[in-house]
Coordinates of C-alpha atoms and ligand atoms in Angstrom, one line a residue:
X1044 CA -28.6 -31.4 -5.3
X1045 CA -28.2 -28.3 -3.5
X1046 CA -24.0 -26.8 -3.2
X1047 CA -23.1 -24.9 -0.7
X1048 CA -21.7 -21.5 -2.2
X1049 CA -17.6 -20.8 -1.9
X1050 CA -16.0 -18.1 -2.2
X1051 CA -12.2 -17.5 -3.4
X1052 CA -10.1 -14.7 -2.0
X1053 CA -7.2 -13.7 -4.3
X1054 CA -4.4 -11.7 -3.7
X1055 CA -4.1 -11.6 -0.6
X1056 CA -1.3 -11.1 1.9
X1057 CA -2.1 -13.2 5.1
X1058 CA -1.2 -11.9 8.5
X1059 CA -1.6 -15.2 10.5
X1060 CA 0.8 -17.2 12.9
X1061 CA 4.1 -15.6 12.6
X1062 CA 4.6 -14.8 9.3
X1063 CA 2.7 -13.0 6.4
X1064 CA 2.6 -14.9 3.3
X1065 CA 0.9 -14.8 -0.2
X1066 CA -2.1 -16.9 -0.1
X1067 CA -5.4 -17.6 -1.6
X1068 CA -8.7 -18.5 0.9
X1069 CA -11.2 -20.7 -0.3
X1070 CA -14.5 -20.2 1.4
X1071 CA -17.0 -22.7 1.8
X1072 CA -20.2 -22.2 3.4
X1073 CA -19.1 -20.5 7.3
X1074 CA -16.0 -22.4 6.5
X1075 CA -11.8 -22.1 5.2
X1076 CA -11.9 -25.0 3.3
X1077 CA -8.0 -24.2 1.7
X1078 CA -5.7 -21.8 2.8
X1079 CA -2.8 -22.1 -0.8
X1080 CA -1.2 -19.6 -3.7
X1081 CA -2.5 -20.4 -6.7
X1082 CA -6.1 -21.7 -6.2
X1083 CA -8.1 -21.6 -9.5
X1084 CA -10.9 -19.3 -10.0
X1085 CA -13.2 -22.4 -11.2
X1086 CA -13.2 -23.7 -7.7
X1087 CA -15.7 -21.0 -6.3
X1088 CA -19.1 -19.4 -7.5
X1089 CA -17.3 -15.6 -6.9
X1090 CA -13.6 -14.2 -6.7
X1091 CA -13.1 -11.5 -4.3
X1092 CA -9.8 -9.7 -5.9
X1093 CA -8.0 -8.3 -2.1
X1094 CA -5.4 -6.6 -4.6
X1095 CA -2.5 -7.1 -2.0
X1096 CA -4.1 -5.9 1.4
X1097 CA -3.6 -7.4 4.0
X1098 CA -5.8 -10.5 5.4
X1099 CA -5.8 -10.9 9.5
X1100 CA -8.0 -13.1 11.3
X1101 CA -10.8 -11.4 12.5
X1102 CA -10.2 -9.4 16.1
X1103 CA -11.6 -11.3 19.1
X1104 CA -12.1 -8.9 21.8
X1105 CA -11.9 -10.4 24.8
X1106 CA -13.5 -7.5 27.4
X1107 CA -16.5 -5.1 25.9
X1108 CA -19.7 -4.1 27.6
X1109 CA -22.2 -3.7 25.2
X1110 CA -25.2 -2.2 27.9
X1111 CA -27.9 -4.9 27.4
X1112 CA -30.2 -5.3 29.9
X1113 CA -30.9 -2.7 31.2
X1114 CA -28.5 0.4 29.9
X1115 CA -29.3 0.0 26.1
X1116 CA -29.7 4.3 26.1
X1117 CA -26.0 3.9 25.9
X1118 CA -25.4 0.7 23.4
X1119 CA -27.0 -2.2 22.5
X1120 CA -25.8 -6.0 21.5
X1121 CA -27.2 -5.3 18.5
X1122 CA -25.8 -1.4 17.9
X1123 CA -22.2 -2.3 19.1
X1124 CA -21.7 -5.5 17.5
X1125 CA -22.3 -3.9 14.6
X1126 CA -19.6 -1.1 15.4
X1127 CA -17.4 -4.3 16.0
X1128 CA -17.7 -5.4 12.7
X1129 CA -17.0 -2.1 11.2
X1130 CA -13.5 -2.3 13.1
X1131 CA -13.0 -5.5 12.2
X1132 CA -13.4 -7.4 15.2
X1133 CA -16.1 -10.9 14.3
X1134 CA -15.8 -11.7 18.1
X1135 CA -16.7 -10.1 21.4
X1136 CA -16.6 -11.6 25.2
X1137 CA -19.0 -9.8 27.1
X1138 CA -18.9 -8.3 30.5
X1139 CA -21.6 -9.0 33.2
X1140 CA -21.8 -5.3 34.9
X1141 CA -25.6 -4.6 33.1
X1142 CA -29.0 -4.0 34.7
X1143 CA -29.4 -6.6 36.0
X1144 CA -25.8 -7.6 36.3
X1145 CA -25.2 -11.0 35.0
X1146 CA -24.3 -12.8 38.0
X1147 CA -26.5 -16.1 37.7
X1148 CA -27.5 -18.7 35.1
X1149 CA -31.1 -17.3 34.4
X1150 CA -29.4 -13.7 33.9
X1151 CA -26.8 -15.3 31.3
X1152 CA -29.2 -17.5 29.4
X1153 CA -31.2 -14.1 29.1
X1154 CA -28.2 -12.4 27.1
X1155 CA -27.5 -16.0 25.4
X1156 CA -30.8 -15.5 24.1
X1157 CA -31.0 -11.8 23.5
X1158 CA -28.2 -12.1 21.4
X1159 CA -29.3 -14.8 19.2
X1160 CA -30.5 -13.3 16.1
X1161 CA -29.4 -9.7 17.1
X1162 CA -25.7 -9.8 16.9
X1163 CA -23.7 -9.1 14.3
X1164 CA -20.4 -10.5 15.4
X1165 CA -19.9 -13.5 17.4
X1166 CA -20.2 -13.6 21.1
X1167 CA -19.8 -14.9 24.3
X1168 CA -20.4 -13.5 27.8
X1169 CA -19.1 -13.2 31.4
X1170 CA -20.5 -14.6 34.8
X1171 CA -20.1 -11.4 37.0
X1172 CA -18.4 -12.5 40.7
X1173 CA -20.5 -10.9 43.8
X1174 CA -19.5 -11.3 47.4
X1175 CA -22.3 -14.2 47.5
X1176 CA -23.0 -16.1 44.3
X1177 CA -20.1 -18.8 45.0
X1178 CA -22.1 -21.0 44.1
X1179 CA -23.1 -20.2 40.6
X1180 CA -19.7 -19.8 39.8
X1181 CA -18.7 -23.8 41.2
X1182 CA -21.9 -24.5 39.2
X1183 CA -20.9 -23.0 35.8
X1184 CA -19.6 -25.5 32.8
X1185 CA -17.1 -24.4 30.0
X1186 CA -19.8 -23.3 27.5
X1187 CA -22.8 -21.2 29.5
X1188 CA -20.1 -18.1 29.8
X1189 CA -16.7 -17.5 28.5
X1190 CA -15.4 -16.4 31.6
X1191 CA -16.0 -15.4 35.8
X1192 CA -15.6 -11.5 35.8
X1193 CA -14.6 -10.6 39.1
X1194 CA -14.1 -6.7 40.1
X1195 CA -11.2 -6.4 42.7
X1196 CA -12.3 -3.0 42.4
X1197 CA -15.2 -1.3 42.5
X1198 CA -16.3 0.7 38.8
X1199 CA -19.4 0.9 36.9
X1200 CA -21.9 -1.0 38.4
X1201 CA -21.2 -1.6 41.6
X1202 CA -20.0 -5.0 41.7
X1203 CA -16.8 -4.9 43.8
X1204 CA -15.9 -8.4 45.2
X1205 CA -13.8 -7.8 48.4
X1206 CA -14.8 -10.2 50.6
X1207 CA -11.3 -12.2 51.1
X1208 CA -12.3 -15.2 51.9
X1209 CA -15.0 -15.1 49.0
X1210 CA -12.1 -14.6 46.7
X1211 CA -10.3 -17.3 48.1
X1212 CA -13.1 -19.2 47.5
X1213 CA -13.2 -18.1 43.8
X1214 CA -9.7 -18.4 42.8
X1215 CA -9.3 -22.1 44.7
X1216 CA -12.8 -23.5 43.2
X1217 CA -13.4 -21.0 39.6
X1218 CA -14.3 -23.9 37.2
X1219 CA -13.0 -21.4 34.0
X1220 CA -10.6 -18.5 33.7
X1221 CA -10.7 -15.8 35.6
X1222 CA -10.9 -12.2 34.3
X1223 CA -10.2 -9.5 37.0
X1224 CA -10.3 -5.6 37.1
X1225 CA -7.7 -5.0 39.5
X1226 CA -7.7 -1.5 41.5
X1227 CA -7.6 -1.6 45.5
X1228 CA -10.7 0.0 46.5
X1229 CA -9.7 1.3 49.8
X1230 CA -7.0 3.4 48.6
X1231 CA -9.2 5.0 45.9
X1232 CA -11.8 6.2 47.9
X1233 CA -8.6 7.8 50.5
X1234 CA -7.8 9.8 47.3
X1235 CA -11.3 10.6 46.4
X1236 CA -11.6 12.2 50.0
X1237 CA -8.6 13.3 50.0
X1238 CA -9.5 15.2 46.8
X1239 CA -12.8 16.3 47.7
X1240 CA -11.7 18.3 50.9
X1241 CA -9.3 20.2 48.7
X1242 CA -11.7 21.0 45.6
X1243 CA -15.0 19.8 46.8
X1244 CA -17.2 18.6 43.8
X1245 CA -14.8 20.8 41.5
X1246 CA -12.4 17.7 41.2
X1247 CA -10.5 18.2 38.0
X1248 CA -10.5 15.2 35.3
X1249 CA -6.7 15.5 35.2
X1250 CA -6.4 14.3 38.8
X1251 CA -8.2 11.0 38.0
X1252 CA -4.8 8.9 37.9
X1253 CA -3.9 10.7 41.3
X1254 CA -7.4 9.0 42.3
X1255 CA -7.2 5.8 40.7
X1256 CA -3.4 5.6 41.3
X1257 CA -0.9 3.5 39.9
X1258 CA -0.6 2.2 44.0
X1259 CA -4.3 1.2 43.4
X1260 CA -3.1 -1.0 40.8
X1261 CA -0.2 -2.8 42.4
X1262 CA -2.3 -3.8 45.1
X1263 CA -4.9 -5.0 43.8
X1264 CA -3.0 -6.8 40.8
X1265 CA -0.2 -8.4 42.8
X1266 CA -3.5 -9.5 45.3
X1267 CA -4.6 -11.3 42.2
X1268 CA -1.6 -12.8 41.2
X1269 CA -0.7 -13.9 44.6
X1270 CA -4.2 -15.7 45.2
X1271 CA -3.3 -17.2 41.5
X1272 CA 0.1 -18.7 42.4
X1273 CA -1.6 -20.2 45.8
X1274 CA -4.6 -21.8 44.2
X1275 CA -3.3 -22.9 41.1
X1276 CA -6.1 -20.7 39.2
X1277 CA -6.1 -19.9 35.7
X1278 CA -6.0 -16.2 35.9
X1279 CA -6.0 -13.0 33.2
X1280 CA -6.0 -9.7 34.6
X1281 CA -7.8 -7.0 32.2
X1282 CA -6.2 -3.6 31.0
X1283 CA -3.0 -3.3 32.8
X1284 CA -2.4 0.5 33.2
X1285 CA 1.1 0.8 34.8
X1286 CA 4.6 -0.2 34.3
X1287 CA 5.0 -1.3 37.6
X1288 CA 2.6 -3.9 37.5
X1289 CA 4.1 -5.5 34.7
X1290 CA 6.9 -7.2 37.0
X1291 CA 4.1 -8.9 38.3
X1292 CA 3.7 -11.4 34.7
X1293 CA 6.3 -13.2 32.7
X1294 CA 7.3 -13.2 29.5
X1295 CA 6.6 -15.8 27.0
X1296 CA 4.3 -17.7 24.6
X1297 CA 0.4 -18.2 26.0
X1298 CA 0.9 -22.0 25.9
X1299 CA 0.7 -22.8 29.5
X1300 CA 0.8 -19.8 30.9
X1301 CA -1.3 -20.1 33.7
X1302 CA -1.4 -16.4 34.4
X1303 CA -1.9 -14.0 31.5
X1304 CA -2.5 -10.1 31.0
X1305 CA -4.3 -7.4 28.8
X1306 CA -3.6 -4.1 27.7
X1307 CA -6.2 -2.0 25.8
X1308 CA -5.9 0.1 23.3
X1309 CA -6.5 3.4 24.7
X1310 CA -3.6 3.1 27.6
X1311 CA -1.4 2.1 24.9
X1312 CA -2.7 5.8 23.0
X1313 CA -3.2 7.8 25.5
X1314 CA -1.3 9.2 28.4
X1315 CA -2.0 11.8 31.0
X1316 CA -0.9 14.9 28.9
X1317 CA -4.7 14.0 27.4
X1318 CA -6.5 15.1 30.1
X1319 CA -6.6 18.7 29.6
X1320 CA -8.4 18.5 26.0
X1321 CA -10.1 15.2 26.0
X1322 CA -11.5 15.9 29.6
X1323 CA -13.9 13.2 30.8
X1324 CA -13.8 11.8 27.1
X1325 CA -10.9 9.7 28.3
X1326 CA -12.0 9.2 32.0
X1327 CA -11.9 5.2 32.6
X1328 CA -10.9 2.5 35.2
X1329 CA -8.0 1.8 35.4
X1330 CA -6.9 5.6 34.8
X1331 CA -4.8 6.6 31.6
X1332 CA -1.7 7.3 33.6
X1333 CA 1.8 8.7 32.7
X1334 CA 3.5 8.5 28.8
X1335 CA 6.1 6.2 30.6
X1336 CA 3.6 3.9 31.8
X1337 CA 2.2 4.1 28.5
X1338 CA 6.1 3.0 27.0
X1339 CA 6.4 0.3 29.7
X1340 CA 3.3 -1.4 28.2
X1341 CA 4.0 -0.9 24.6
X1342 CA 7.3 -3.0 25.8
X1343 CA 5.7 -5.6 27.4
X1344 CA 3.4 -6.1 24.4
X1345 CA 6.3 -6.7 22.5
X1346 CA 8.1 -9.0 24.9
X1347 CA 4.9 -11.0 25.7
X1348 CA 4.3 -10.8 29.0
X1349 CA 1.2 -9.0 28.1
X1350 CA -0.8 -11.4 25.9
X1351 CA -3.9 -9.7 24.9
X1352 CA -4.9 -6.4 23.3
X1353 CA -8.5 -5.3 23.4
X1354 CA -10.6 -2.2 23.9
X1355 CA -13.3 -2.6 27.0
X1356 CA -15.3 -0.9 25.0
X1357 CA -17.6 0.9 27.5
X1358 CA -20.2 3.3 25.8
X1359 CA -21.7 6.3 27.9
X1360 CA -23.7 9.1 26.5
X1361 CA -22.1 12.8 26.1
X1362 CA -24.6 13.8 28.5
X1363 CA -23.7 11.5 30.7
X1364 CA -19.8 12.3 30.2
X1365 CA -20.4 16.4 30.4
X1366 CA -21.1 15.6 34.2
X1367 CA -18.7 16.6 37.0
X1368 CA -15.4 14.8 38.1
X1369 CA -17.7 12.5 40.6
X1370 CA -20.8 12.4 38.6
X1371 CA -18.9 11.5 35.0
X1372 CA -19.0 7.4 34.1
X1373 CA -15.8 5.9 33.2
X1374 CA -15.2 4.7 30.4
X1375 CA -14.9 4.9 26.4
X1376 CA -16.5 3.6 23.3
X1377 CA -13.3 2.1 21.1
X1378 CA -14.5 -1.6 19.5
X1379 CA -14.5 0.1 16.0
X1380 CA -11.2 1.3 15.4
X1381 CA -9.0 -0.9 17.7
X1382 CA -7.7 -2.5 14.6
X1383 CA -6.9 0.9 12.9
X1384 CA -5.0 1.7 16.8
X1385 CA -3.3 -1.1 16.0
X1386 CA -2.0 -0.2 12.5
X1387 CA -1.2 3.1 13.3
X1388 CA 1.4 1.7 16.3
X1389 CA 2.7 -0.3 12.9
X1390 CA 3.1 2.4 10.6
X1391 CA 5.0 4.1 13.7
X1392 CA 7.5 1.0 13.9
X1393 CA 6.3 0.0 17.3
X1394 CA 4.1 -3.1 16.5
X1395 CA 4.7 -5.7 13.7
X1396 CA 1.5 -6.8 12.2
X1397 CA 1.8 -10.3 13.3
X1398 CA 1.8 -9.0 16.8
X1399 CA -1.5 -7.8 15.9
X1400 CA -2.6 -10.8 14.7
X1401 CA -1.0 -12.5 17.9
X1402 CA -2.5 -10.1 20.7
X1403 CA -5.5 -9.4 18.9
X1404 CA -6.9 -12.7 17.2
X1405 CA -4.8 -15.8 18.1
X1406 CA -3.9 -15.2 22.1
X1407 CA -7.6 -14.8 22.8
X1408 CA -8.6 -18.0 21.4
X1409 CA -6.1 -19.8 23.0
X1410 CA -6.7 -18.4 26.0
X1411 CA -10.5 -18.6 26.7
X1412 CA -9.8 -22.0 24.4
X1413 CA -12.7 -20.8 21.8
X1414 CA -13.2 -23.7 19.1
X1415 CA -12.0 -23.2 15.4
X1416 CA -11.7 -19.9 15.3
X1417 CA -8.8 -16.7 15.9
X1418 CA -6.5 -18.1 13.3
X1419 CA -6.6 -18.2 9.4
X1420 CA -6.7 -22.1 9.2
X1421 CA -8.2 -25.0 6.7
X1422 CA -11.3 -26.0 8.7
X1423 CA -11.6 -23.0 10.7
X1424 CA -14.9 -20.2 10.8
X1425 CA -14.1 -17.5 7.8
X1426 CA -13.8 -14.8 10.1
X1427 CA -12.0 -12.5 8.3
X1428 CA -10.9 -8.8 8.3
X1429 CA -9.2 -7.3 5.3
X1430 CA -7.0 -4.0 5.6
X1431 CA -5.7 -1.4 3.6
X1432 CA -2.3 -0.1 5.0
X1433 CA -2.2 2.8 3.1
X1434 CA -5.3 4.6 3.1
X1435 CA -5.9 7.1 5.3
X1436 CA -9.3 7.8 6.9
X1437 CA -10.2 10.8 9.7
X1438 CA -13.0 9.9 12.3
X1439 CA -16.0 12.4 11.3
X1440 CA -18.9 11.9 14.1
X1441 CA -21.1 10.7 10.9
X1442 CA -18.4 7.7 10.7
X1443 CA -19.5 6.4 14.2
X1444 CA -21.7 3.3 14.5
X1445 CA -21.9 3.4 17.8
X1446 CA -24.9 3.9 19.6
X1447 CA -23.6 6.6 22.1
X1448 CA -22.5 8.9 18.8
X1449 CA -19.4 10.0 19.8
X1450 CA -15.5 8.9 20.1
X1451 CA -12.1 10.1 21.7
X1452 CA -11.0 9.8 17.7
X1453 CA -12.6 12.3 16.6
X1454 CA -10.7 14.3 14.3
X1455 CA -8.2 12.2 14.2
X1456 CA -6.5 10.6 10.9
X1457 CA -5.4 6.8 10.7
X1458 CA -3.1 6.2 8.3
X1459 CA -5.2 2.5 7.4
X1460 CA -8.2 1.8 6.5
X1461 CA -10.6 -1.5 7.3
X1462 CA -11.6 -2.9 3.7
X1463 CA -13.4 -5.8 4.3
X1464 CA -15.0 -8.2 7.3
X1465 CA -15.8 -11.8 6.7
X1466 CA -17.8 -12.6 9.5
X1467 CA -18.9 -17.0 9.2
X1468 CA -18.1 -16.9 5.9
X1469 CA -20.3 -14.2 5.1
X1470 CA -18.8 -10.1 4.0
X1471 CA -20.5 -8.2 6.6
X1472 CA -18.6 -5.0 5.8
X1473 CA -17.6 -3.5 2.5
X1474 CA -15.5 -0.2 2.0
X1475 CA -18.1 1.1 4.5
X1476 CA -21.3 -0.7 3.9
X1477 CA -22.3 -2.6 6.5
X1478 CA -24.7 -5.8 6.2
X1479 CA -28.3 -6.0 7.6
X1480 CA -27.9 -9.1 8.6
X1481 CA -27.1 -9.9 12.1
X1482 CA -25.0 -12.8 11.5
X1483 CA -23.2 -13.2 15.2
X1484 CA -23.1 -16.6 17.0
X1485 CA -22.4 -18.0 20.0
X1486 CA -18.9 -18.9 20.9
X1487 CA -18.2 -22.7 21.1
X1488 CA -15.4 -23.6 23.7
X1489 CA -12.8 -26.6 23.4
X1490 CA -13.7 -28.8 26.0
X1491 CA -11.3 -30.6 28.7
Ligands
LIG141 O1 -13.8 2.6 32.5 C1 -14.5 1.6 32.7 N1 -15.8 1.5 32.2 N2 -14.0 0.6 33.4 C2 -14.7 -0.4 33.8 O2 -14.2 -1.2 34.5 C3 -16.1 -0.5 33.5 C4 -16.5 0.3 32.3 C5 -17.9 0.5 32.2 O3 -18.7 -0.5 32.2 O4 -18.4 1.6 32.0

């Protein structure tokens, strides 16, 4: 008879659902098999002793670009899954803007498949939006991708959708959620010229919110919501980067919302008095704007008309990033220390932790309606991310995993520290060794 090995977490202080509460986790197999105080160490084959940290579900990221096709000299699936695990993040939606982009079904079952076996945290991936693929979006079924990606505004990769009845078209017929970078276009590339006559190709990085201006936002966002409201379309728009946007959403629970938001980490960290140090390092669409755009959001988190945190973890090499205003690539690597963000924003009195749990682990799921897993349930996956509150760690360039080898952190001191990741029931990270096993799998989705 063969027995499928458990494992019993004690001492634990679970951050899950509204509350955090004293519990032990039994593991079996991929699988919570009880979620109770007082579970006795004869019911598993090893005890892992938590010594009062904290237990979160494991981060579900719902917007990283992980470079694969086609741009793997600046991350891989494999190389920043495994960064995701580090951070503490088991599950990652991602987003379609590769070489080639992924913008039909024979382009997403080649990630399905290039992922399978290579990553080490759970994943799922976008169908990319063009002005002409209409119909491989009517054709897609909840299951072959997480999501349709559409660019209201043109960024890396070229694959700006502003064809207006094409997004009519999308919003009326999208068979699954719609994820949208909002920006106008049009107005951008007015600043851009506007900017280039006065400094020519000298363009400084601190006038990239002048360029990609808060206007560029409203636009394009209240665009997205309006088509939303009209079609009846379930619609999330990605990394808000402005206050004023956020009149656009409601506040509220996720259940039945029809139209939902993001913020990512690094508008909620950075503001525009960054530029001047952090130079191109910060440089990403939407801009990091003003520090009272950068309040206005942290509010909105916690009055929940934004729903989601996440990182859109977007890797480019320094090389790449030491180019001028034009020529830099927007964008930053973050997937393995969003949770630590998110601690530190606690330890300042600005987040409670189940708001982390909330934006970070349970709204995603909900949202994108991923099967058995954001939440620290009986029956659920064991995806799992254990945290010490008090122990400080400072990003060193040997503490990246990331592929590209650098972060905006650097130098920087959290005051918390990621423990432990439970990835399927497996530990995948241990006070900073990291598995060899790429134990990743595809996302299921709830039907109906
Ligand atoms: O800053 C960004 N970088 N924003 C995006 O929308 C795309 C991303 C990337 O892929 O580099």
């Amino acid at each position: 008879m063969t027995t499928v090995a458990k494992k019993l977490l004690i001492n634990a202080r679970l951050v899950n659902e509204g509350e955090v509460k004293e519990a032990d986790v039994l593991i079996e197999g991929e699988r919570i098999e009880r979620v109770e105080s007082g579970l006795a160490a004869s019911l598993a084959s090893e005890v892992i002793d938590l010594e009062g940290r904290y237990l979160f579900p494991g981060l579900i990221d719902d917007q990283v670009h992980f470079r694969e096709p086609g741009l793997t000299h600046k991350g891989s699936l494999a190389t920043e899954s495994r960064a995701a695990i580090c951070g503490g993040v088991t599950s990652v939606l991602e987003m379609p803007n590769t070489s080639p982009p992924t913008t039909d079904k024979a382009a997403l079952q080649e990630k399905w498949e290039r992922a399978e076996g290579r990553s080490f945290a759970n994943y799922a991936f976008y169908l990319g939006a063009t002005n002409d693929n209409l119909e491989e979006i009517r054709r897609i079924a909840p299951g072959e991708a997480c999501g349709i990606k559409v660019f209201m505004g043109a960024s890396t990769g070229n694959m700006l959708v502003d064809d207006p009845q094409v997004l009519e078209r999308i919003f009326a017929e999208s068979p699954l959620p719609i994820a949208t970078h909002c920006e106008d276009s049009p107005t951008i590339w007015a600043n851009e010229a506007a900017f280039r006559e006065r400094f020519g190709e000298d363009v400084p990085m601190e006038a990239h919110p002048q360029i990609r201006s808060a206007e560029a936002c409203y636009r394009s966002s209240s665009l997205a919501v309006d088509l939303a409201k009209r079609h009846g379309a379930r619609l999330h728009v990605l990394h808000l980067s402005t206050s004023r946007e956020l009149e656009l959403f409601e506040p509220g629970p996720i259940d039945g919302k029809a139209i939902t938001a993001e913020v990512c980490v690094h508008h909620l960290w950075f503001d525009e008095s960054r530029y001047p140090d952090l130079g191109s390092r910060i440089k990403c669409n939407p801009a990091i704007k003003t520090s009272a755009d950068r309040e206005g959001l942290m509010r909105a988190v916690c009055d929940d008309r934004i729903d989601v945190i996440a990182t859109d973890h977007a890797p480019h090499t320094l090389e790449e990033k030491a180019q001028t205003y034009f020529k830099a690539p927007a964008g930053l690597p973050l997937v393995q220390h969003s949770l630590q963000i998110l601690l530190e924003f606690h330890h300042q009195g600005r987040l409670s932790l189940e708001t982390i749990a909330q934006k970070g682990a349970h709204n995603p799921a909900v949202l994108f309606r991923i099967a058995e897993r954001g939440f620290i349930r009986e029956g659920y996956f064991a995806d799992l991310v254990a945290v010490d509150l008090n122990k400080p760690q400072r990003i060193t360039p040997e503490s990246l995993v990331y592929k590209c080898g650098w972060s905006p952190f650097e130098g920087e001191r959290f005051s918390s520290s990621i423990h432990m990741t439970i990835l399927n029931g497996e530990v995948v990270f241990r006070e900073g060794v990291i598995t060899d096993t790429p134990g990743g799998r595809r996302l299921s989705f709830q039907e109906g």
